[in-house]
């Protein structure tokens, strides 16, 4: 019984489409199998003749159980009969089919052909790897580890160590040869659980040529856990160290910090007007203030009344930060693999809009051209992420540890709004604050947002 | 790095003791022929003249007696250095050095420490026969409470001896008669000390790690040189102290090379080598390409005949064979 979904533990034969004695060809659907998810068609991967159907329609069996025997061309009956008579759990007497005299079964190669240890239950050696001739493969620990990481099929290698042990050198050689013949070396071939007994079957699937060192072809066929995925083709891209850090930090943040979100709308008519006026008057000085600059300053000024937003959870205590250092999320070019850095503007509560603006610009450019130094990225106490320039209306952000809050800002959009009980057109921005509930409760968050709202909606206060 | 001067191993030890005796009046040297004769192996040359007979003391041939006396002195505040002409002779002092010194702090509930250094020649000196060729670290490393230092160069010997004398616990300092005449650059000055438990990479390599201490480190270096001609790149790690044991340095190296050969001139059964092997198998299981190989002294009493003794000890040929086997190049 092949594993047809990653959570499948047993399957029911809904219907056999063949009977004993029928000839089958590779790809032919021989049965319908009901899994925990759906009823799926089960093809065979080998040409031959159905010798025996071991599990009748309607019966449910565990993954890995023999369900039928196929005789390949030129194979005789004796080996197969021995296999059947020995009972489902093992077929020790049969040896491996390649010697001509045994059946090709619908069972994983390792459980059907385990060889000498006939009294052991299947599960005990479920992970054992067999060579093409059925012999147990001996592998040095480091060779096994590298093979797993690089997905080298150990069963296809010939060990050069004592007693045929596969050693590091053998795996490294296989990896080197992979470029010229990728399919043969990776674990394309089902090691367990699927019906093929030959690696050449799966290598018939088209592969993307490994043109760059970053992209190596990934087999669309089963992985070593026996999971069958129909026809999904992907390209592997090496993960940059920045992305590794993003992955690690954000998983850590999202899994260890009790996040919740509070959203508020901000009327930005006056701010937009003020910004336009300032920018036109200051254009000659090369100053162009962004909406984000106003928001960053507004956030920093709001901390004075609500110090808990500018704090960190530190296990047994909460650290209330004396400085207000605002991190500004900077997205890197997608063509270069994307990525995200947080540039930190220090002491924002004591800086003018102009200083905030020029520092943000400098750091963003530096981030995109040559990257930021540790100093440029450390000691933030709060973070602002802004997708307004993409026209995003609203989104939520993941807290940037050790911060306790991050503000996700959408665009200032022209919208139908209600002002003084009149429907009119105005600028409105939606922003969502993500918070660490260990430090900040909902009402505290709401009060901070109200303070920010007061500042952004009366923007003169941001100038002085 | 300060200036260096080239001196013999024996003088490096003498300089360390003399500097510490000038620095600290509680330090003294006691043992057979350490004073009038300047040491059976001329390690304490000139020390009687400088420090006088109250601090450089000749004793009768009575290891149990003078070791016990020194332990008592250490408990009451002195910091004795006890020379055993050979560690082979320390066995008659087993009770004081193993049963008293390392347990004193524990048994007295912290009331009495035992800041003492025992030092002398360890390992085969060359045709001295079975009873005088002991390599004692296999026996003594089994005992908690002892620090064991086994340097391989004059510079390490000096720096580690100074640390040993300043240490508040019993330190067993093991020299090799075969290395005492070895010359090497030693930093000039009183203040160069080495922490215990810090191994040193003597040679970097990628295919196999060789871990050793004391005299066999030099065999490892020779073997590494020879193996390099065959295209096998060895990393040689000199542990310098085996208690404390810098297993982390070996671990880091093995993660890189996937192979480890330990060269230990004690007998193999229950030895520092077997301990290192066990710890590396535990820590680096998934990084090993072969089981840890060990080169030890053969499991028999030391023979007297020159050719037999050479075969009995770890040597360059045996190390090369072990590395070839470990790296599947045999």
Short mmCIF file of C-alpha atoms in Angstrom, two decimals, chain A residues 69-404:
data_model
loop_
_atom_site.label_atom_id
_atom_site.label_comp_id
_atom_site.label_asym_id
_atom_site.label_seq_id
_atom_site.Cartn_x
_atom_site.Cartn_y
_atom_site.Cartn_z
CA UNK A 69 2.43 -9.26 -6.87
CA UNK A 70 3.58 -8.51 -10.39
CA UNK A 71 5.76 -10.81 -12.43
CA UNK A 72 8.07 -8.92 -14.72
CA UNK A 73 8.87 -10.34 -18.13
CA UNK A 74 11.22 -13.25 -17.81
CA UNK A 75 10.57 -13.80 -14.13
CA UNK A 76 9.46 -17.20 -13.00
CA UNK A 77 6.96 -18.23 -10.42
CA UNK A 78 8.99 -19.94 -7.70
CA UNK A 79 10.49 -16.90 -6.10
CA UNK A 80 7.18 -15.16 -6.14
CA UNK A 81 5.40 -18.10 -4.57
CA UNK A 82 7.99 -18.27 -1.86
CA UNK A 83 7.39 -14.64 -1.23
CA UNK A 84 3.68 -15.12 -0.97
CA UNK A 85 3.81 -18.20 1.15
CA UNK A 86 6.14 -16.53 3.58
CA UNK A 87 3.29 -14.20 4.32
CA UNK A 88 2.93 -10.51 4.00
CA UNK A 89 5.35 -9.24 6.60
CA UNK A 90 8.38 -10.50 4.78
CA UNK A 91 9.57 -12.31 1.76
CA UNK A 92 12.90 -13.39 2.94
CA UNK A 93 13.14 -16.54 0.93
CA UNK A 94 12.58 -14.70 -2.26
CA UNK A 95 15.62 -12.54 -2.18
CA UNK A 96 15.62 -9.61 -4.55
CA UNK A 97 13.83 -9.81 -7.90
CA UNK A 98 16.80 -8.82 -9.98
CA UNK A 99 18.07 -12.36 -9.87
CA UNK A 100 15.21 -13.24 -12.21
CA UNK A 101 13.22 -15.45 -9.97
CA UNK A 102 11.01 -13.31 -7.84
CA UNK A 103 8.06 -11.09 -8.04
CA UNK A 104 7.95 -7.39 -8.23
CA UNK A 105 5.57 -6.45 -5.51
CA UNK A 106 3.44 -3.49 -4.70
CA UNK A 107 5.29 -3.15 -1.49
CA UNK A 108 8.17 -0.98 -0.57
CA UNK A 109 11.42 -2.47 -1.62
CA UNK A 110 12.71 -2.63 1.88
CA UNK A 111 9.92 -4.45 3.52
CA UNK A 112 9.49 -7.01 0.82
CA UNK A 113 13.07 -8.00 0.50
CA UNK A 114 14.61 -7.68 3.82
CA UNK A 115 16.58 -10.87 3.50
CA UNK A 116 17.82 -12.73 6.50
CA UNK A 117 15.88 -11.25 9.40
CA UNK A 118 12.66 -13.05 8.73
CA UNK A 119 11.31 -12.91 12.26
CA UNK A 120 11.43 -9.17 12.65
CA UNK A 121 8.28 -7.16 12.22
CA UNK A 122 8.20 -4.71 9.34
CA UNK A 123 8.32 -1.58 11.43
CA UNK A 124 11.58 -2.41 13.10
CA UNK A 125 13.51 -1.88 9.92
CA UNK A 126 11.23 0.43 8.08
CA UNK A 127 14.06 2.91 7.48
CA UNK A 128 16.59 0.42 6.30
CA UNK A 129 18.17 1.17 2.97
CA UNK A 130 18.76 -1.58 0.49
CA UNK A 131 21.09 -1.76 -2.43
CA UNK A 132 19.82 -2.74 -5.83
CA UNK A 133 20.78 -6.33 -5.10
CA UNK A 134 18.91 -6.28 -1.82
CA UNK A 135 21.93 -6.29 0.43
CA UNK A 136 21.82 -4.12 3.52
CA UNK A 137 23.67 -0.87 2.95
CA UNK A 138 26.31 0.09 5.47
CA UNK A 139 26.85 3.81 5.72
CA UNK A 140 29.17 5.86 7.88
CA UNK A 141 27.32 8.38 10.04
CA UNK A 142 28.65 11.44 8.28
CA UNK A 143 27.96 9.92 4.86
CA UNK A 144 24.38 9.24 5.94
CA UNK A 145 23.97 12.77 7.23
CA UNK A 146 25.30 14.38 4.04
CA UNK A 147 23.20 12.05 1.89
CA UNK A 148 20.09 13.06 3.79
CA UNK A 149 20.89 16.75 3.54
CA UNK A 150 21.72 16.59 -0.15
CA UNK A 151 19.11 13.97 -0.92
CA UNK A 152 21.47 11.45 -2.39
CA UNK A 153 19.92 8.01 -2.80
CA UNK A 154 22.23 5.80 -0.78
CA UNK A 155 20.73 2.71 -2.35
CA UNK A 156 22.19 3.70 -5.70
CA UNK A 157 25.73 4.11 -4.40
CA UNK A 158 28.45 1.56 -4.17
CA UNK A 159 30.41 1.85 -0.97
CA UNK A 160 34.18 1.88 -1.13
CA UNK A 161 34.74 1.30 2.58
CA UNK A 162 35.29 -2.05 4.28
CA UNK A 163 32.46 -4.49 3.66
CA UNK A 164 31.02 -2.09 1.09
CA UNK A 165 30.41 0.65 3.66
CA UNK A 166 29.38 3.90 1.98
CA UNK A 167 31.75 6.57 3.22
CA UNK A 168 31.86 10.33 2.93
CA UNK A 169 34.03 10.14 -0.19
CA UNK A 170 31.39 8.06 -2.02
CA UNK A 171 28.64 10.56 -1.26
CA UNK A 172 30.85 13.50 -2.20
CA UNK A 173 31.70 11.82 -5.51
CA UNK A 174 28.00 11.26 -6.17
CA UNK A 175 27.35 14.93 -5.48
CA UNK A 176 30.09 15.96 -7.87
CA UNK A 177 28.66 13.75 -10.58
CA UNK A 178 25.20 15.07 -10.00
CA UNK A 179 25.67 17.96 -12.40
CA UNK A 180 26.12 15.67 -15.38
CA UNK A 181 23.34 13.26 -14.53
CA UNK A 182 21.12 14.73 -11.88
CA UNK A 183 18.30 12.26 -11.96
CA UNK A 184 20.37 9.23 -11.29
CA UNK A 185 21.79 10.52 -8.05
CA UNK A 186 19.03 12.22 -6.19
CA UNK A 187 16.38 10.36 -4.31
CA UNK A 188 13.93 10.58 -7.13
CA UNK A 189 13.25 6.93 -6.99
CA UNK A 190 10.85 5.88 -4.31
CA UNK A 191 12.87 4.28 -1.63
CA UNK A 192 9.86 3.17 0.28
CA UNK A 193 6.19 2.98 -0.17
CA UNK A 194 5.86 3.38 -3.90
CA UNK A 195 5.54 0.79 -6.53
CA UNK A 196 8.57 1.23 -8.66
CA UNK A 197 11.58 -0.90 -8.03
CA UNK A 198 13.78 0.83 -10.51
CA UNK A 199 15.33 4.27 -10.29
CA UNK A 200 15.30 4.61 -14.04
CA UNK A 201 11.55 5.00 -14.02
CA UNK A 202 11.55 8.30 -12.32
CA UNK A 203 14.48 9.64 -14.22
CA UNK A 204 12.19 9.67 -17.20
CA UNK A 205 10.49 12.69 -15.70
CA UNK A 206 11.73 15.89 -17.23
CA UNK A 207 14.28 17.78 -15.24
CA UNK A 208 15.34 21.36 -15.36
CA UNK A 209 18.98 21.52 -16.19
CA UNK A 210 21.12 22.65 -13.31
CA UNK A 211 22.45 25.74 -14.96
CA UNK A 212 23.37 27.70 -11.89
CA UNK A 213 24.75 26.61 -8.60
CA UNK A 214 21.76 28.11 -6.89
CA UNK A 215 19.15 26.18 -8.75
CA UNK A 216 19.23 22.44 -8.65
CA UNK A 217 16.46 20.30 -10.01
CA UNK A 218 14.10 18.87 -7.51
CA UNK A 219 12.47 15.64 -8.23
CA UNK A 220 8.75 15.83 -8.73
CA UNK A 221 8.48 12.23 -7.67
CA UNK A 222 8.38 10.82 -4.18
CA UNK A 223 10.75 11.82 -1.47
CA UNK A 224 12.33 9.26 0.75
CA UNK A 225 9.39 9.26 3.12
CA UNK A 226 7.34 7.67 0.40
CA UNK A 227 5.06 10.64 -0.12
CA UNK A 228 3.66 10.61 -3.65
CA UNK A 229 3.08 14.06 -5.08
CA UNK A 230 1.57 14.06 -8.50
CA UNK A 231 3.41 16.11 -11.05
CA UNK A 232 4.55 19.06 -8.91
CA UNK A 233 7.66 20.58 -10.40
CA UNK A 234 9.77 23.02 -8.48
CA UNK A 235 13.12 24.64 -8.62
CA UNK A 236 15.26 24.76 -5.53
CA UNK A 237 16.76 28.11 -4.64
CA UNK A 238 19.49 28.30 -2.09
CA UNK A 239 18.44 30.32 0.94
CA UNK A 240 20.58 33.38 1.54
CA UNK A 241 21.88 33.96 5.02
CA UNK A 242 19.65 37.02 5.28
CA UNK A 243 16.60 34.94 4.50
CA UNK A 244 17.70 32.34 7.00
CA UNK A 245 17.87 35.03 9.64
CA UNK A 246 14.49 36.43 8.63
CA UNK A 247 13.02 32.93 8.81
CA UNK A 248 14.52 32.19 12.17
CA UNK A 249 13.72 35.48 13.81
CA UNK A 250 10.18 35.74 12.55
CA UNK A 251 9.29 32.16 13.41
CA UNK A 252 10.69 32.82 16.83
CA UNK A 253 8.72 36.05 17.10
CA UNK A 254 5.44 34.61 15.89
CA UNK A 255 5.73 31.44 17.98
CA UNK A 256 6.96 32.93 21.24
CA UNK A 257 5.26 36.33 21.37
CA UNK A 258 1.52 36.41 22.03
CA UNK A 259 0.63 38.72 19.15
CA UNK A 260 -2.61 40.63 18.78
CA UNK A 261 -3.56 43.52 16.57
CA UNK A 262 -5.37 46.81 17.00
CA UNK A 263 -6.40 48.80 13.93
CA UNK A 264 -7.28 52.46 13.65
CA UNK A 265 -8.12 54.93 10.88
CA UNK A 266 -6.39 58.28 10.66
CA UNK A 267 -7.73 61.37 8.90
CA UNK A 268 -4.74 62.75 7.04
CA UNK A 269 -6.23 65.71 5.16
CA UNK A 270 -4.34 68.26 7.18
CA UNK A 271 -1.16 66.24 7.21
CA UNK A 272 -1.26 65.81 3.42
CA UNK A 273 -1.87 69.51 2.96
CA UNK A 274 0.91 70.44 5.35
CA UNK A 275 3.29 68.02 3.67
CA UNK A 276 2.52 69.45 0.26
CA UNK A 277 3.09 72.98 1.50
CA UNK A 278 6.36 72.11 3.26
CA UNK A 279 7.69 70.12 0.33
CA UNK A 280 6.96 72.86 -2.19
CA UNK A 281 8.60 75.48 0.01
CA UNK A 282 11.58 73.30 0.86
CA UNK A 283 12.08 71.78 -2.59
CA UNK A 284 14.91 74.19 -3.32
CA UNK A 285 16.74 72.83 -0.29
CA UNK A 286 16.40 69.31 -1.62
CA UNK A 287 14.03 68.31 1.15
CA UNK A 288 11.16 65.97 0.44
CA UNK A 289 9.30 64.73 3.45
CA UNK A 290 7.43 61.44 3.11
CA UNK A 291 4.22 60.54 4.92
CA UNK A 292 6.27 57.92 6.70
CA UNK A 293 8.58 60.56 8.15
CA UNK A 294 5.56 62.19 9.84
CA UNK A 295 4.40 58.81 11.11
CA UNK A 296 7.83 57.91 12.51
CA UNK A 297 8.00 61.20 14.37
CA UNK A 298 4.42 60.85 15.55
CA UNK A 299 5.12 57.38 16.91
CA UNK A 300 8.21 58.57 18.76
CA UNK A 301 6.39 61.52 20.34
CA UNK A 302 3.56 59.24 21.43
CA UNK A 303 5.93 57.21 23.58
CA UNK A 304 6.33 59.92 26.19
CA UNK A 305 2.78 59.37 27.42
CA UNK A 306 2.79 55.61 26.92
CA UNK A 307 6.20 54.23 27.83
CA UNK A 308 4.99 50.61 27.79
CA UNK A 309 4.82 50.69 24.00
CA UNK A 310 8.54 51.49 24.01
CA UNK A 311 9.54 48.49 26.11
CA UNK A 312 10.81 44.92 25.89
CA UNK A 313 9.72 41.73 27.56
CA UNK A 314 12.75 40.30 29.38
CA UNK A 315 11.48 37.15 31.05
CA UNK A 316 11.03 38.09 34.67
CA UNK A 317 10.95 41.78 33.98
CA UNK A 318 10.00 44.41 31.47
CA UNK A 319 12.65 46.80 30.20
CA UNK A 320 11.35 50.35 29.77
CA UNK A 321 13.69 51.97 27.27
CA UNK A 322 15.07 55.43 27.92
CA UNK A 323 15.66 56.12 24.24
CA UNK A 324 13.10 56.02 21.48
CA UNK A 325 14.84 54.33 18.57
CA UNK A 326 12.48 53.63 15.72
CA UNK A 327 13.24 50.87 13.28
CA UNK A 328 12.09 51.45 9.73
CA UNK A 329 11.60 48.33 7.63
CA UNK A 330 13.44 48.60 4.32
CA UNK A 331 12.58 46.18 1.53
CA UNK A 332 15.46 45.18 -0.73
CA UNK A 333 15.27 44.70 -4.49
CA UNK A 334 13.32 41.65 -5.47
CA UNK A 335 15.61 41.05 -8.45
CA UNK A 336 18.42 40.56 -6.01
CA UNK A 337 16.45 38.00 -4.02
CA UNK A 338 14.49 40.44 -1.94
CA UNK A 339 15.01 40.57 1.77
CA UNK A 340 14.22 42.96 4.51
CA UNK A 341 16.34 45.07 6.80
CA UNK A 342 15.32 47.26 9.68
CA UNK A 343 17.22 50.55 9.72
CA UNK A 344 17.24 52.15 13.14
CA UNK A 345 16.83 55.89 13.61
CA UNK A 346 18.01 56.75 17.07
CA UNK A 347 16.47 59.21 19.54
CA UNK A 348 13.66 60.00 17.13
CA UNK A 349 11.71 61.87 19.81
CA UNK A 350 14.51 64.43 19.84
CA UNK A 351 14.93 64.75 16.08
CA UNK A 352 13.23 67.07 13.63
CA UNK A 353 11.21 65.85 10.68
CA UNK A 354 14.01 66.97 8.42
CA UNK A 355 16.62 64.94 10.32
CA UNK A 356 14.37 61.89 10.40
CA UNK A 357 13.73 62.24 6.69
CA UNK A 358 17.35 62.57 5.65
CA UNK A 359 18.52 59.80 7.98
CA UNK A 360 15.85 57.43 6.71
CA UNK A 361 16.83 58.17 3.13
CA UNK A 362 20.53 57.67 3.81
CA UNK A 363 20.00 54.40 5.61
CA UNK A 364 17.56 53.06 3.00
CA UNK A 365 19.99 53.79 0.22
CA UNK A 366 22.81 52.26 2.19
CA UNK A 367 20.70 49.19 2.90
CA UNK A 368 19.96 48.70 -0.78
CA UNK A 369 23.45 49.42 -2.08
CA UNK A 370 25.88 47.91 0.36
CA UNK A 371 23.93 46.70 3.35
CA UNK A 372 23.68 48.00 6.87
CA UNK A 373 26.18 47.67 9.67
CA UNK A 374 25.24 46.06 12.96
CA UNK A 375 25.07 49.51 14.46
CA UNK A 376 22.63 50.68 11.81
CA UNK A 377 20.31 47.82 12.73
CA UNK A 378 20.61 47.42 16.47
CA UNK A 379 18.87 48.86 19.50
CA UNK A 380 15.48 49.58 17.99
CA UNK A 381 12.71 49.98 20.55
CA UNK A 382 9.77 50.12 18.14
CA UNK A 383 9.33 49.46 14.43
CA UNK A 384 7.32 51.01 11.61
CA UNK A 385 6.57 49.06 8.46
CA UNK A 386 4.93 50.95 5.64
CA UNK A 387 3.46 49.46 2.46
CA UNK A 388 1.56 52.64 1.59
CA UNK A 389 3.74 53.33 -1.43
CA UNK A 390 2.36 50.12 -2.98
CA UNK A 391 -1.22 51.24 -2.47
CA UNK A 392 -1.79 48.67 0.26
CA UNK A 393 -4.82 49.62 2.31
CA UNK A 394 -4.07 47.70 5.48
CA UNK A 395 -1.92 44.83 6.67
CA UNK A 396 -0.49 43.33 9.82
CA UNK A 397 3.17 42.96 10.70
CA UNK A 398 5.14 40.54 12.85
CA UNK A 399 6.82 42.08 15.87
CA UNK A 400 10.55 42.68 15.48
CA UNK A 401 12.06 41.33 18.70
CA UNK A 402 12.96 42.62 21.22
CA UNK A 403 10.36 45.29 20.42
CA UNK A 404 6.93 44.92 21.90
#
